[in-house]
Amino acid sequence: MSATRRIEKRTLVAFHEAGHAVIGAYFGKRVLGITMLEDAHLNASTTMTALEPMAPRPVIEAEIEVCLAGLYAELIGFGQHHDGHRCDLEHARSWIERVSVETRESRAEILRRLERTVQDVLRQPVLWGAVETVADYVLRYGAIDGATLVDIMRHHTHYPVSTDFDAFRRFN
């Protein structure tokens, strides 16, 4: 991979993970951090609290939106994406199936509805500013911890940043 292509991919990956982290924090998930590994495949991951198996539908839908946020952060920022979103989409589809059974909406309708929500939320200037700042931090340092992410979110937004879904339930 050329140096230019590697820099481009690194940037896409950083924005992808920043999208997950910012949307996760926005919906009240406790984001523990982002790590970018400078290996041959340029792997990265965002670590958050796990979803409870019996979580209510709004919490499951927020989880799906977190899964979709990485892809849409890349698309909104750059008009393109890398192939790292496939696992996220598979994870989202498994949760969409559960929502579909409960709401009787088709899986495609649920996906379209939640994709629109993710895009609308990410396009809010305060949240997009947080995505850019988190991505820049990850590009500069290779990682970000949860406390730093919370500081960035508080700086960029007027939204309460919490450590669990209680805030999500209160404000939505």
PDB file of C-alpha atoms in Angstrom:
ATOM      1  CA  MET A   1       0.000   0.000   0.000  1.00  0.00           C
ATOM      2  CA  SER A   2       1.391   3.403  -0.947  1.00  0.00           C
ATOM      3  CA  ALA A   3       2.108   5.948   1.767  1.00  0.00           C
ATOM      4  CA  THR A   4      -0.665   8.217   0.459  1.00  0.00           C
ATOM      5  CA  ARG A   5      -3.201   5.390   0.403  1.00  0.00           C
ATOM      6  CA  ARG A   6      -2.197   4.329   3.926  1.00  0.00           C
ATOM      7  CA  ILE A   7      -2.697   7.879   5.246  1.00  0.00           C
ATOM      8  CA  GLU A   8      -6.095   8.013   3.534  1.00  0.00           C
ATOM      9  CA  LYS A   9      -7.122   4.659   5.014  1.00  0.00           C
ATOM     10  CA  ARG A  10      -5.870   5.696   8.466  1.00  0.00           C
ATOM     11  CA  THR A  11      -8.041   8.808   8.263  1.00  0.00           C
ATOM     12  CA  LEU A  12     -11.112   6.808   7.201  1.00  0.00           C
ATOM     13  CA  VAL A  13     -10.541   4.319  10.026  1.00  0.00           C
ATOM     14  CA  ALA A  14     -10.122   7.121  12.587  1.00  0.00           C
ATOM     15  CA  PHE A  15     -13.366   8.785  11.468  1.00  0.00           C
ATOM     16  CA  HIS A  16     -15.128   5.405  11.442  1.00  0.00           C
ATOM     17  CA  GLU A  17     -14.186   4.694  15.055  1.00  0.00           C
ATOM     18  CA  ALA A  18     -14.860   8.292  16.104  1.00  0.00           C
ATOM     19  CA  GLY A  19     -18.364   7.947  14.644  1.00  0.00           C
ATOM     20  CA  HIS A  20     -19.004   4.864  16.778  1.00  0.00           C
ATOM     21  CA  ALA A  21     -17.625   6.540  19.899  1.00  0.00           C
ATOM     22  CA  VAL A  22     -19.447   9.864  19.540  1.00  0.00           C
ATOM     23  CA  ILE A  23     -22.803   8.272  18.715  1.00  0.00           C
ATOM     24  CA  GLY A  24     -22.270   5.764  21.513  1.00  0.00           C
ATOM     25  CA  ALA A  25     -21.636   8.565  24.006  1.00  0.00           C
ATOM     26  CA  TYR A  26     -24.558  10.566  22.583  1.00  0.00           C
ATOM     27  CA  PHE A  27     -26.895   7.640  23.270  1.00  0.00           C
ATOM     28  CA  GLY A  28     -25.528   7.153  26.777  1.00  0.00           C
ATOM     29  CA  LYS A  29     -23.175   4.227  26.276  1.00  0.00           C
ATOM     30  CA  ARG A  30     -20.033   4.189  28.360  1.00  0.00           C
ATOM     31  CA  VAL A  31     -17.224   4.453  25.815  1.00  0.00           C
ATOM     32  CA  LEU A  32     -14.014   3.045  27.242  1.00  0.00           C
ATOM     33  CA  GLY A  33     -11.782   4.129  24.370  1.00  0.00           C
ATOM     34  CA  ILE A  34     -10.544   3.742  20.814  1.00  0.00           C
ATOM     35  CA  THR A  35      -7.357   1.988  19.778  1.00  0.00           C
ATOM     36  CA  MET A  36      -5.817   2.032  16.303  1.00  0.00           C
ATOM     37  CA  LEU A  37      -3.271  -0.701  15.641  1.00  0.00           C
ATOM     38  CA  GLU A  38      -0.638   0.163  13.066  1.00  0.00           C
ATOM     39  CA  ASP A  39      -0.394  -3.355  11.642  1.00  0.00           C
ATOM     40  CA  ALA A  40      -0.563  -4.514   8.016  1.00  0.00           C
ATOM     41  CA  HIS A  41      -4.354  -4.298   8.038  1.00  0.00           C
ATOM     42  CA  LEU A  42      -4.648  -1.082  10.053  1.00  0.00           C
ATOM     43  CA  ASN A  43      -7.076  -2.478  12.600  1.00  0.00           C
ATOM     44  CA  ALA A  44      -8.953  -0.315  15.044  1.00  0.00           C
ATOM     45  CA  SER A  45     -11.652  -0.805  17.618  1.00  0.00           C
ATOM     46  CA  THR A  46     -13.931   1.168  19.869  1.00  0.00           C
ATOM     47  CA  THR A  47     -14.640  -0.404  23.242  1.00  0.00           C
ATOM     48  CA  MET A  48     -17.990   0.241  24.935  1.00  0.00           C
ATOM     49  CA  THR A  49     -20.179  -1.360  27.512  1.00  0.00           C
ATOM     50  CA  ALA A  50     -22.007  -4.418  26.196  1.00  0.00           C
ATOM     51  CA  LEU A  51     -25.713  -4.440  25.500  1.00  0.00           C
ATOM     52  CA  GLU A  52     -27.827  -6.468  27.896  1.00  0.00           C
ATOM     53  CA  PRO A  53     -29.614  -9.392  26.184  1.00  0.00           C
ATOM     54  CA  MET A  54     -33.037  -8.287  27.442  1.00  0.00           C
ATOM     55  CA  ALA A  55     -32.589  -4.576  26.722  1.00  0.00           C
ATOM     56  CA  PRO A  56     -35.727  -2.628  25.727  1.00  0.00           C
ATOM     57  CA  ARG A  57     -36.310  -1.717  22.086  1.00  0.00           C
ATOM     58  CA  PRO A  58     -35.118   1.952  22.303  1.00  0.00           C
ATOM     59  CA  VAL A  59     -31.807   0.763  23.737  1.00  0.00           C
ATOM     60  CA  ILE A  60     -31.466  -1.896  21.022  1.00  0.00           C
ATOM     61  CA  GLU A  61     -32.203   0.701  18.349  1.00  0.00           C
ATOM     62  CA  ALA A  62     -29.503   2.947  19.839  1.00  0.00           C
ATOM     63  CA  GLU A  63     -27.098  -0.014  19.639  1.00  0.00           C
ATOM     64  CA  ILE A  64     -27.960  -0.448  15.952  1.00  0.00           C
ATOM     65  CA  GLU A  65     -27.343   3.259  15.396  1.00  0.00           C
ATOM     66  CA  VAL A  66     -23.938   2.951  17.061  1.00  0.00           C
ATOM     67  CA  CYS A  67     -23.140   0.078  14.669  1.00  0.00           C
ATOM     68  CA  LEU A  68     -24.132   2.218  11.666  1.00  0.00           C
ATOM     69  CA  ALA A  69     -22.328   5.353  12.867  1.00  0.00           C
ATOM     70  CA  GLY A  70     -18.849   4.275  11.744  1.00  0.00           C
ATOM     71  CA  LEU A  71     -19.901   3.792   8.127  1.00  0.00           C
ATOM     72  CA  TYR A  72     -21.849   7.050   8.030  1.00  0.00           C
ATOM     73  CA  ALA A  73     -19.036   9.051   9.625  1.00  0.00           C
ATOM     74  CA  GLU A  74     -16.814   7.925   6.740  1.00  0.00           C
ATOM     75  CA  LEU A  75     -19.456   8.674   4.112  1.00  0.00           C
ATOM     76  CA  ILE A  76     -20.363  12.087   5.531  1.00  0.00           C
ATOM     77  CA  GLY A  77     -16.731  13.103   5.963  1.00  0.00           C
ATOM     78  CA  PHE A  78     -15.258  11.695   2.775  1.00  0.00           C
ATOM     79  CA  GLY A  79     -17.978  10.324   0.497  1.00  0.00           C
ATOM     80  CA  GLN A  80     -16.353   6.894   0.664  1.00  0.00           C
ATOM     81  CA  HIS A  81     -15.725   4.084   3.108  1.00  0.00           C
ATOM     82  CA  HIS A  82     -13.282   1.249   3.704  1.00  0.00           C
ATOM     83  CA  ASP A  83     -14.337  -2.358   4.109  1.00  0.00           C
ATOM     84  CA  GLY A  84     -14.184  -2.356   7.905  1.00  0.00           C
ATOM     85  CA  HIS A  85     -17.906  -1.726   8.255  1.00  0.00           C
ATOM     86  CA  ARG A  86     -18.993  -5.252   7.274  1.00  0.00           C
ATOM     87  CA  CYS A  87     -18.801  -6.665  10.803  1.00  0.00           C
ATOM     88  CA  ASP A  88     -20.698  -3.637  12.093  1.00  0.00           C
ATOM     89  CA  LEU A  89     -23.497  -4.227   9.574  1.00  0.00           C
ATOM     90  CA  GLU A  90     -23.733  -7.898  10.475  1.00  0.00           C
ATOM     91  CA  HIS A  91     -23.959  -6.985  14.146  1.00  0.00           C
ATOM     92  CA  ALA A  92     -26.664  -4.396  13.345  1.00  0.00           C
ATOM     93  CA  ARG A  93     -28.642  -6.891  11.269  1.00  0.00           C
ATOM     94  CA  SER A  94     -28.807  -9.348  14.157  1.00  0.00           C
ATOM     95  CA  TRP A  95     -30.348  -6.644  16.370  1.00  0.00           C
ATOM     96  CA  ILE A  96     -32.640  -5.446  13.551  1.00  0.00           C
ATOM     97  CA  GLU A  97     -34.123  -8.934  13.377  1.00  0.00           C
ATOM     98  CA  ARG A  98     -35.134  -8.689  17.033  1.00  0.00           C
ATOM     99  CA  VAL A  99     -36.661  -5.218  16.574  1.00  0.00           C
ATOM    100  CA  SER A 100     -38.544  -6.425  13.492  1.00  0.00           C
ATOM    101  CA  VAL A 101     -40.238  -9.188  15.466  1.00  0.00           C
ATOM    102  CA  GLU A 102     -41.329  -6.699  18.122  1.00  0.00           C
ATOM    103  CA  THR A 103     -42.472  -3.831  15.852  1.00  0.00           C
ATOM    104  CA  ARG A 104     -43.630  -5.813  12.812  1.00  0.00           C
ATOM    105  CA  GLU A 105     -41.683  -3.381  10.609  1.00  0.00           C
ATOM    106  CA  SER A 106     -39.682  -4.946   7.830  1.00  0.00           C
ATOM    107  CA  ARG A 107     -35.948  -5.195   8.395  1.00  0.00           C
ATOM    108  CA  ALA A 108     -35.420  -2.818   5.449  1.00  0.00           C
ATOM    109  CA  GLU A 109     -37.777  -0.223   6.984  1.00  0.00           C
ATOM    110  CA  ILE A 110     -35.983  -0.404  10.317  1.00  0.00           C
ATOM    111  CA  LEU A 111     -32.581  -0.098   8.658  1.00  0.00           C
ATOM    112  CA  ARG A 112     -33.673   2.928   6.573  1.00  0.00           C
ATOM    113  CA  ARG A 113     -35.247   4.636   9.588  1.00  0.00           C
ATOM    114  CA  LEU A 114     -32.188   4.155  11.778  1.00  0.00           C
ATOM    115  CA  GLU A 115     -29.785   5.120   8.970  1.00  0.00           C
ATOM    116  CA  ARG A 116     -31.665   8.424   8.601  1.00  0.00           C
ATOM    117  CA  THR A 117     -31.435   9.021  12.342  1.00  0.00           C
ATOM    118  CA  VAL A 118     -27.692   8.330  12.404  1.00  0.00           C
ATOM    119  CA  GLN A 119     -27.074  10.641   9.456  1.00  0.00           C
ATOM    120  CA  ASP A 120     -29.187  13.425  10.987  1.00  0.00           C
ATOM    121  CA  VAL A 121     -27.448  13.125  14.356  1.00  0.00           C
ATOM    122  CA  LEU A 122     -23.942  12.988  12.856  1.00  0.00           C
ATOM    123  CA  ARG A 123     -24.668  16.050  10.708  1.00  0.00           C
ATOM    124  CA  GLN A 124     -25.440  18.185  13.745  1.00  0.00           C
ATOM    125  CA  PRO A 125     -22.532  20.643  13.772  1.00  0.00           C
ATOM    126  CA  VAL A 126     -21.739  20.121  17.457  1.00  0.00           C
ATOM    127  CA  LEU A 127     -21.599  16.348  17.085  1.00  0.00           C
ATOM    128  CA  TRP A 128     -19.709  16.443  13.799  1.00  0.00           C
ATOM    129  CA  GLY A 129     -17.179  18.722  15.509  1.00  0.00           C
ATOM    130  CA  ALA A 130     -16.790  16.082  18.218  1.00  0.00           C
ATOM    131  CA  VAL A 131     -16.272  13.371  15.557  1.00  0.00           C
ATOM    132  CA  GLU A 132     -13.559  15.474  13.899  1.00  0.00           C
ATOM    133  CA  THR A 133     -11.824  16.182  17.210  1.00  0.00           C
ATOM    134  CA  VAL A 134     -11.909  12.534  18.322  1.00  0.00           C
ATOM    135  CA  ALA A 135     -10.650  11.352  14.907  1.00  0.00           C
ATOM    136  CA  ASP A 136      -7.840  13.921  14.993  1.00  0.00           C
ATOM    137  CA  TYR A 137      -6.851  12.777  18.487  1.00  0.00           C
ATOM    138  CA  VAL A 138      -6.787   9.119  17.402  1.00  0.00           C
ATOM    139  CA  LEU A 139      -4.736  10.009  14.307  1.00  0.00           C
ATOM    140  CA  ARG A 140      -2.263  11.948  16.442  1.00  0.00           C
ATOM    141  CA  TYR A 141      -1.908   9.526  19.377  1.00  0.00           C
ATOM    142  CA  GLY A 142      -3.174   6.171  18.066  1.00  0.00           C
ATOM    143  CA  ALA A 143      -5.723   5.871  20.866  1.00  0.00           C
ATOM    144  CA  ILE A 144      -8.101   7.777  23.096  1.00  0.00           C
ATOM    145  CA  ASP A 145      -9.399   6.813  26.522  1.00  0.00           C
ATOM    146  CA  GLY A 146     -12.973   7.151  27.699  1.00  0.00           C
ATOM    147  CA  ALA A 147     -12.306  10.100  30.009  1.00  0.00           C
ATOM    148  CA  THR A 148     -10.734  12.137  27.202  1.00  0.00           C
ATOM    149  CA  LEU A 149     -13.636  11.276  24.915  1.00  0.00           C
ATOM    150  CA  VAL A 150     -16.122  12.447  27.558  1.00  0.00           C
ATOM    151  CA  ASP A 151     -14.171  15.712  27.912  1.00  0.00           C
ATOM    152  CA  ILE A 152     -14.329  16.233  24.133  1.00  0.00           C
ATOM    153  CA  MET A 153     -18.063  15.488  24.076  1.00  0.00           C
ATOM    154  CA  ARG A 154     -18.726  17.914  26.922  1.00  0.00           C
ATOM    155  CA  HIS A 155     -16.635  20.579  25.204  1.00  0.00           C
ATOM    156  CA  HIS A 156     -18.386  20.206  21.838  1.00  0.00           C
ATOM    157  CA  THR A 157     -21.969  19.565  22.881  1.00  0.00           C
ATOM    158  CA  HIS A 158     -24.615  20.720  25.267  1.00  0.00           C
ATOM    159  CA  TYR A 159     -25.782  17.121  25.675  1.00  0.00           C
ATOM    160  CA  PRO A 160     -25.321  15.311  28.959  1.00  0.00           C
ATOM    161  CA  VAL A 161     -22.621  12.693  28.607  1.00  0.00           C
ATOM    162  CA  SER A 162     -23.267   9.768  30.894  1.00  0.00           C
ATOM    163  CA  THR A 163     -21.805   6.378  31.557  1.00  0.00           C
ATOM    164  CA  ASP A 164     -24.873   4.252  30.911  1.00  0.00           C
ATOM    165  CA  PHE A 165     -28.257   4.099  29.205  1.00  0.00           C
ATOM    166  CA  ASP A 166     -30.084   5.777  32.105  1.00  0.00           C
ATOM    167  CA  ALA A 167     -29.457   9.143  30.468  1.00  0.00           C
ATOM    168  CA  PHE A 168     -30.721   7.818  27.151  1.00  0.00           C
ATOM    169  CA  ARG A 169     -33.946   6.686  28.805  1.00  0.00           C
ATOM    170  CA  ARG A 170     -34.373  10.051  30.568  1.00  0.00           C
ATOM    171  CA  PHE A 171     -33.766  12.280  27.569  1.00  0.00           C
ATOM    172  CA  ASN A 172     -35.464  10.266  24.811  1.00  0.00           C
TER     173      ASN A 172
END
